[in-house]
mmCIF file of C-alpha atoms and ligand atoms in Angstrom:
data_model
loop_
_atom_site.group_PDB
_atom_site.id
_atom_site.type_symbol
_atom_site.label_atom_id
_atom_site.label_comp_id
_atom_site.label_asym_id
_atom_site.label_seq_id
_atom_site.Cartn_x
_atom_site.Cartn_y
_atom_site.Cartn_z
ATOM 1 C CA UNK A 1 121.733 -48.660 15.038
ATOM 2 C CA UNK A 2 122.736 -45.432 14.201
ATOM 3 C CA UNK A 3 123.996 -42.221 16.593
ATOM 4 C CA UNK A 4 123.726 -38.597 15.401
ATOM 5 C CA UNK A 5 125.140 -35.053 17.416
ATOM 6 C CA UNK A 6 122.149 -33.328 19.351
ATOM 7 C CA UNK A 7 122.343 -29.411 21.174
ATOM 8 C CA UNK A 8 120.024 -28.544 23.431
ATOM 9 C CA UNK A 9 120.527 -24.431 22.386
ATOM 10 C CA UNK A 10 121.042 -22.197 24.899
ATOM 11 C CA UNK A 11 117.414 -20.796 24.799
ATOM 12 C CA UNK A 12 116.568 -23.851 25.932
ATOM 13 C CA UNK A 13 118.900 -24.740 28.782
ATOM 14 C CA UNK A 14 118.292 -20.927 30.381
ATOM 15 C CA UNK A 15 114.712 -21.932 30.368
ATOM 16 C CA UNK A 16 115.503 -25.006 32.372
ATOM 17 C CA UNK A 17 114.016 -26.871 29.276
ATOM 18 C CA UNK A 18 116.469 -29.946 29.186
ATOM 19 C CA UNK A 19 113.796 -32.398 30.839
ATOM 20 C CA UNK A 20 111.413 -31.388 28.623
ATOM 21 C CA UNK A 21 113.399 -31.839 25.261
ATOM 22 C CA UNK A 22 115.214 -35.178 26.254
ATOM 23 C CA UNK A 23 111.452 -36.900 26.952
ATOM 24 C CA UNK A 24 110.766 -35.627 23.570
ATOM 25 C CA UNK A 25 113.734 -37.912 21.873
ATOM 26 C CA UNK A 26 113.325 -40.940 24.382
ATOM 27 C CA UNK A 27 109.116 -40.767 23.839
ATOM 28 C CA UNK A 28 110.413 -40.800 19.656
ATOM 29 C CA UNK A 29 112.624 -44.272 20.677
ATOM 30 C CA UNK A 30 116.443 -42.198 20.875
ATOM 31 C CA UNK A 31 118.546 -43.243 23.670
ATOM 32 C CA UNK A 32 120.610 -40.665 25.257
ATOM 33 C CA UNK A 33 124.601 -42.559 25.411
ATOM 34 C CA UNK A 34 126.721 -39.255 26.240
ATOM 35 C CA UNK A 35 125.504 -36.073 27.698
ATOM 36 C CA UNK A 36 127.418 -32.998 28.807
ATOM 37 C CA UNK A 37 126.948 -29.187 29.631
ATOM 38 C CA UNK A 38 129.546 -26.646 28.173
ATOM 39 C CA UNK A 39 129.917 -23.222 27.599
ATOM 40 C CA UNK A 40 131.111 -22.596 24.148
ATOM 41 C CA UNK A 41 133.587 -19.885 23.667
ATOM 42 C CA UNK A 42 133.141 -17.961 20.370
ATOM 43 C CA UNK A 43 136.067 -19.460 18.632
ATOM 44 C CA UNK A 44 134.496 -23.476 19.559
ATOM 45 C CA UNK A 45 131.223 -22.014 18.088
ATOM 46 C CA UNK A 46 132.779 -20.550 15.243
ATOM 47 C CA UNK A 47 134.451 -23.792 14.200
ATOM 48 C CA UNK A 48 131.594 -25.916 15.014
ATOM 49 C CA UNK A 49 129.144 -23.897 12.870
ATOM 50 C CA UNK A 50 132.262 -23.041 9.983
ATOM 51 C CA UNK A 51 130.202 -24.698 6.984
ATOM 52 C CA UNK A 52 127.552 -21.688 8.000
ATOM 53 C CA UNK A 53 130.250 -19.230 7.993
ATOM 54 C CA UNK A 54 129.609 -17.168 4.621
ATOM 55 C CA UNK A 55 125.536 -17.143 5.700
ATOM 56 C CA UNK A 56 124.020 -13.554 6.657
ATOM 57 C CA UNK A 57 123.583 -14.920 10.118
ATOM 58 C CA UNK A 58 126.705 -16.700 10.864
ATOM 59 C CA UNK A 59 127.865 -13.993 13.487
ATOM 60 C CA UNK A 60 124.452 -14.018 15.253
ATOM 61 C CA UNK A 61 124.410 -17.595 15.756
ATOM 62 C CA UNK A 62 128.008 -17.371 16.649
ATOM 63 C CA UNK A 63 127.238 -14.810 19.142
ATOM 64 C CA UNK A 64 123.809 -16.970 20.394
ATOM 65 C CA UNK A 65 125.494 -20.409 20.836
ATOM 66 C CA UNK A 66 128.302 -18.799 23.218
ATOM 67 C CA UNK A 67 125.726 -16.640 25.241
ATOM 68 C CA UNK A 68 124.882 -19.365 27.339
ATOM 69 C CA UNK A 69 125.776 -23.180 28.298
ATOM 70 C CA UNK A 70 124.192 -25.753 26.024
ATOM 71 C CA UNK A 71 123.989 -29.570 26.571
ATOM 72 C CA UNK A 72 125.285 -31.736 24.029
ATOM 73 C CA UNK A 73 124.573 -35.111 23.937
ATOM 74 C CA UNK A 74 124.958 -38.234 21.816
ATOM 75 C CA UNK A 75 121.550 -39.926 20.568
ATOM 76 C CA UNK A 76 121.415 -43.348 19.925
ATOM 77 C CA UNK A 77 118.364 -45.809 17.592
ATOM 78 C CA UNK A 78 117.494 -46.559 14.443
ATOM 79 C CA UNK A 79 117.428 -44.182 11.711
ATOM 80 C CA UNK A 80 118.557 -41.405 14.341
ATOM 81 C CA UNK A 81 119.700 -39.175 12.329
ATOM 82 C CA UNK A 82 116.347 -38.314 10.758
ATOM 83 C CA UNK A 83 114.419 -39.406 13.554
ATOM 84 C CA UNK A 84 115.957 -36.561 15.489
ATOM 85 C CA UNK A 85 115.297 -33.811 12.925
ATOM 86 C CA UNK A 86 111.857 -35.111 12.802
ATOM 87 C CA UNK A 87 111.154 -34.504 16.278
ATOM 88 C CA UNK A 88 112.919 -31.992 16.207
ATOM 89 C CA UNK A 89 110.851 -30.072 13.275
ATOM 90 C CA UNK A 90 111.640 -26.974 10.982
ATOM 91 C CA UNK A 91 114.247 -24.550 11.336
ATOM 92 C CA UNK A 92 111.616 -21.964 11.802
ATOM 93 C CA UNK A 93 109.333 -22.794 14.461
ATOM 94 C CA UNK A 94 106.374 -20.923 12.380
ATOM 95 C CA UNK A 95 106.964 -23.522 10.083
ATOM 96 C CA UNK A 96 107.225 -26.938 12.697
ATOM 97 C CA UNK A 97 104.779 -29.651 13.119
ATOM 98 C CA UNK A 98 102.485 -29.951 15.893
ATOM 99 C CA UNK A 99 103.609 -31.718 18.984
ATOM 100 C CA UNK A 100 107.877 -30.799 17.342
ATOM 101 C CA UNK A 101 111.009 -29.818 20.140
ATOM 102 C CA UNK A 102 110.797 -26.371 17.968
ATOM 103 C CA UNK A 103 106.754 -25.967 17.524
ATOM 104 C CA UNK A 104 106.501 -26.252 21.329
ATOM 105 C CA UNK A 105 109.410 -24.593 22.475
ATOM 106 C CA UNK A 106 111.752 -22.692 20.053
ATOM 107 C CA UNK A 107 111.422 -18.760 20.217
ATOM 108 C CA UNK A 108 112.520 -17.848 16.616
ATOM 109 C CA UNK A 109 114.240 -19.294 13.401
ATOM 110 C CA UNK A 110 117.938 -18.291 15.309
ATOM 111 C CA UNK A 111 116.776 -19.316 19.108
ATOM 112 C CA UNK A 112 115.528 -22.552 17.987
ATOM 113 C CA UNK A 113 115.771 -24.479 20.946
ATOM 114 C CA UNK A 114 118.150 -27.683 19.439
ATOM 115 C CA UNK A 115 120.482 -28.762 16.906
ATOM 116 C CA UNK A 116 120.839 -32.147 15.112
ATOM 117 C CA UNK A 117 123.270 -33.752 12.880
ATOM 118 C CA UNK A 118 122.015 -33.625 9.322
ATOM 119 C CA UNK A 119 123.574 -36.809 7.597
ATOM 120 C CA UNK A 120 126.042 -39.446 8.662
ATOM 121 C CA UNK A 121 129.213 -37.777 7.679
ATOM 122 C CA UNK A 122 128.391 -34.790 9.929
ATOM 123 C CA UNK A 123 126.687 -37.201 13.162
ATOM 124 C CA UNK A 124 130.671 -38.592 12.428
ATOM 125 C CA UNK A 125 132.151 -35.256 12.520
ATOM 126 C CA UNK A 126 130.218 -33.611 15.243
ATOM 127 C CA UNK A 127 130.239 -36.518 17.899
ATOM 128 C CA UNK A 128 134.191 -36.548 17.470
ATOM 129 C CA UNK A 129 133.952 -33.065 18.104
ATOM 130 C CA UNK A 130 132.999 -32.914 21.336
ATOM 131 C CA UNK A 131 133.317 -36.144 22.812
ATOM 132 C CA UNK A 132 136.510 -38.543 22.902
ATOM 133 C CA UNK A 133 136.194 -42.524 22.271
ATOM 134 C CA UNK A 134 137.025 -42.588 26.195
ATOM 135 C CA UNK A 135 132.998 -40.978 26.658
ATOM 136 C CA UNK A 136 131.162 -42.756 24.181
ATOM 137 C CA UNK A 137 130.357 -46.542 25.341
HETATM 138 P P1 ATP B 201 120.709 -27.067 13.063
HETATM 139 O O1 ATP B 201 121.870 -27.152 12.089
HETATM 140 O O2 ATP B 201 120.960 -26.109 14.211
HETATM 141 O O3 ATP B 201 120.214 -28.392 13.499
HETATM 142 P P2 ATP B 201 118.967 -26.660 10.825
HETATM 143 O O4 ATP B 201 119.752 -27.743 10.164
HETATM 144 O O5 ATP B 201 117.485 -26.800 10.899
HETATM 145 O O6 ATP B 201 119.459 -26.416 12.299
HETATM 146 P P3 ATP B 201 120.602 -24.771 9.361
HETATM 147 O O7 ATP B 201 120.180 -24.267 8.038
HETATM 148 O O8 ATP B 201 121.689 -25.799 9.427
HETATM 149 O O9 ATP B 201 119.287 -25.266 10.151
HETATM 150 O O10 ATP B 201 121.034 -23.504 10.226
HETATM 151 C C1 ATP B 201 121.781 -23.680 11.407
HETATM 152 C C2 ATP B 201 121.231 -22.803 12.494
HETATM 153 O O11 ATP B 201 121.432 -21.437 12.130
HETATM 154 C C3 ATP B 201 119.716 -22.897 12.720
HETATM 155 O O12 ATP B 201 119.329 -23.941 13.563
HETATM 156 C C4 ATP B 201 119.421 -21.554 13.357
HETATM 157 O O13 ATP B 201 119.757 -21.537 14.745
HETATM 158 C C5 ATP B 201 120.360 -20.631 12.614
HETATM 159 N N1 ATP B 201 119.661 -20.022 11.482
HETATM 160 C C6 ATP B 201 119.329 -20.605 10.308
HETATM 161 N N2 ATP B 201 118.690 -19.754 9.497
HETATM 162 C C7 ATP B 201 118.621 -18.580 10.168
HETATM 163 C C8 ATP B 201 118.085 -17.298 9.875
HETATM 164 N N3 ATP B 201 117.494 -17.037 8.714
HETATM 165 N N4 ATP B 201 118.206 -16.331 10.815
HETATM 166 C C9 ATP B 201 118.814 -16.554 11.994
HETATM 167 N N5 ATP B 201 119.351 -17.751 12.330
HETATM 168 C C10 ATP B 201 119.247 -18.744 11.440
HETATM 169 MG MG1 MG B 202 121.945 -27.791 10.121
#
């Protein structure tokens, strides 16, 4: 089995969307095994999001993902990293599938609703970045 790094964004959590979203990844067979809710400061952000940071809308999303607290949580099941990003669907919601976290729910390309790990090496990176071995069982 395989784990991968999701954010519920904070569009999402000030919507009181959380319920909604999880359902989404358990109905897809992911396992939630670590949850939390944070506040990001700017600098966290910044380094989390750092391979974005020479993009047109790094400061935006910078700006976004400290505005409000977001939940992130560790997703457990086979194939999850691109199980997630398939339920989760496009970046821009104009583009998402039917029945996708981001076609129901996301407000605009930036206020997208989630995150996901996009390949093993980053699931690695951003679990260890927000949760210790002491949280993840
Ligand atoms: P994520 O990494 O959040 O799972 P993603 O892999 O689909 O999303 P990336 O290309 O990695 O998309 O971009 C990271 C995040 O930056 C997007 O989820 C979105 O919030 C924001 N973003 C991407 N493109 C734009 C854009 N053109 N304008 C504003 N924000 C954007
Ligand atoms: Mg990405």
């Amino acid at each position: 089995v395989e784990r991968t790094l999701s954010i519920i964004k904070p569009d999402a959590t000030k919507r009181n969307l959380t319920g909604k979203i999880v359902s989404k990844f358990e109905d897809a067979g992911l396992r939630v095994v670590a949850s939390k809710r944070i506040h990001l400061s700017p600098a966290q952000a910044g380094a989390f999001y750092a391979e974005h940071k020479e993009r047109p809308f790094y400061g935006e999303l910078v700006e976004f993902m400290g505005s409000e607290p977001v939940v992130v949580q560790v997703l457990e099941g086979e194939n999850a990293i691109a199980k997630n990003r398939e339920v989760m669907g496009a970046t821009d919601p104009a583009q998402a599938d039917a029945g996708t976290i981001r076609k129901d729910f996301a407000l605009s390309k930036g206020e997208n609703s989630v995150h996901g790990s996009d390949s093993p090496e980053s699931a690695a990176r951003e679990i260890a970045f927000f949760f210790s071995g002491l949280e993840l069982v």
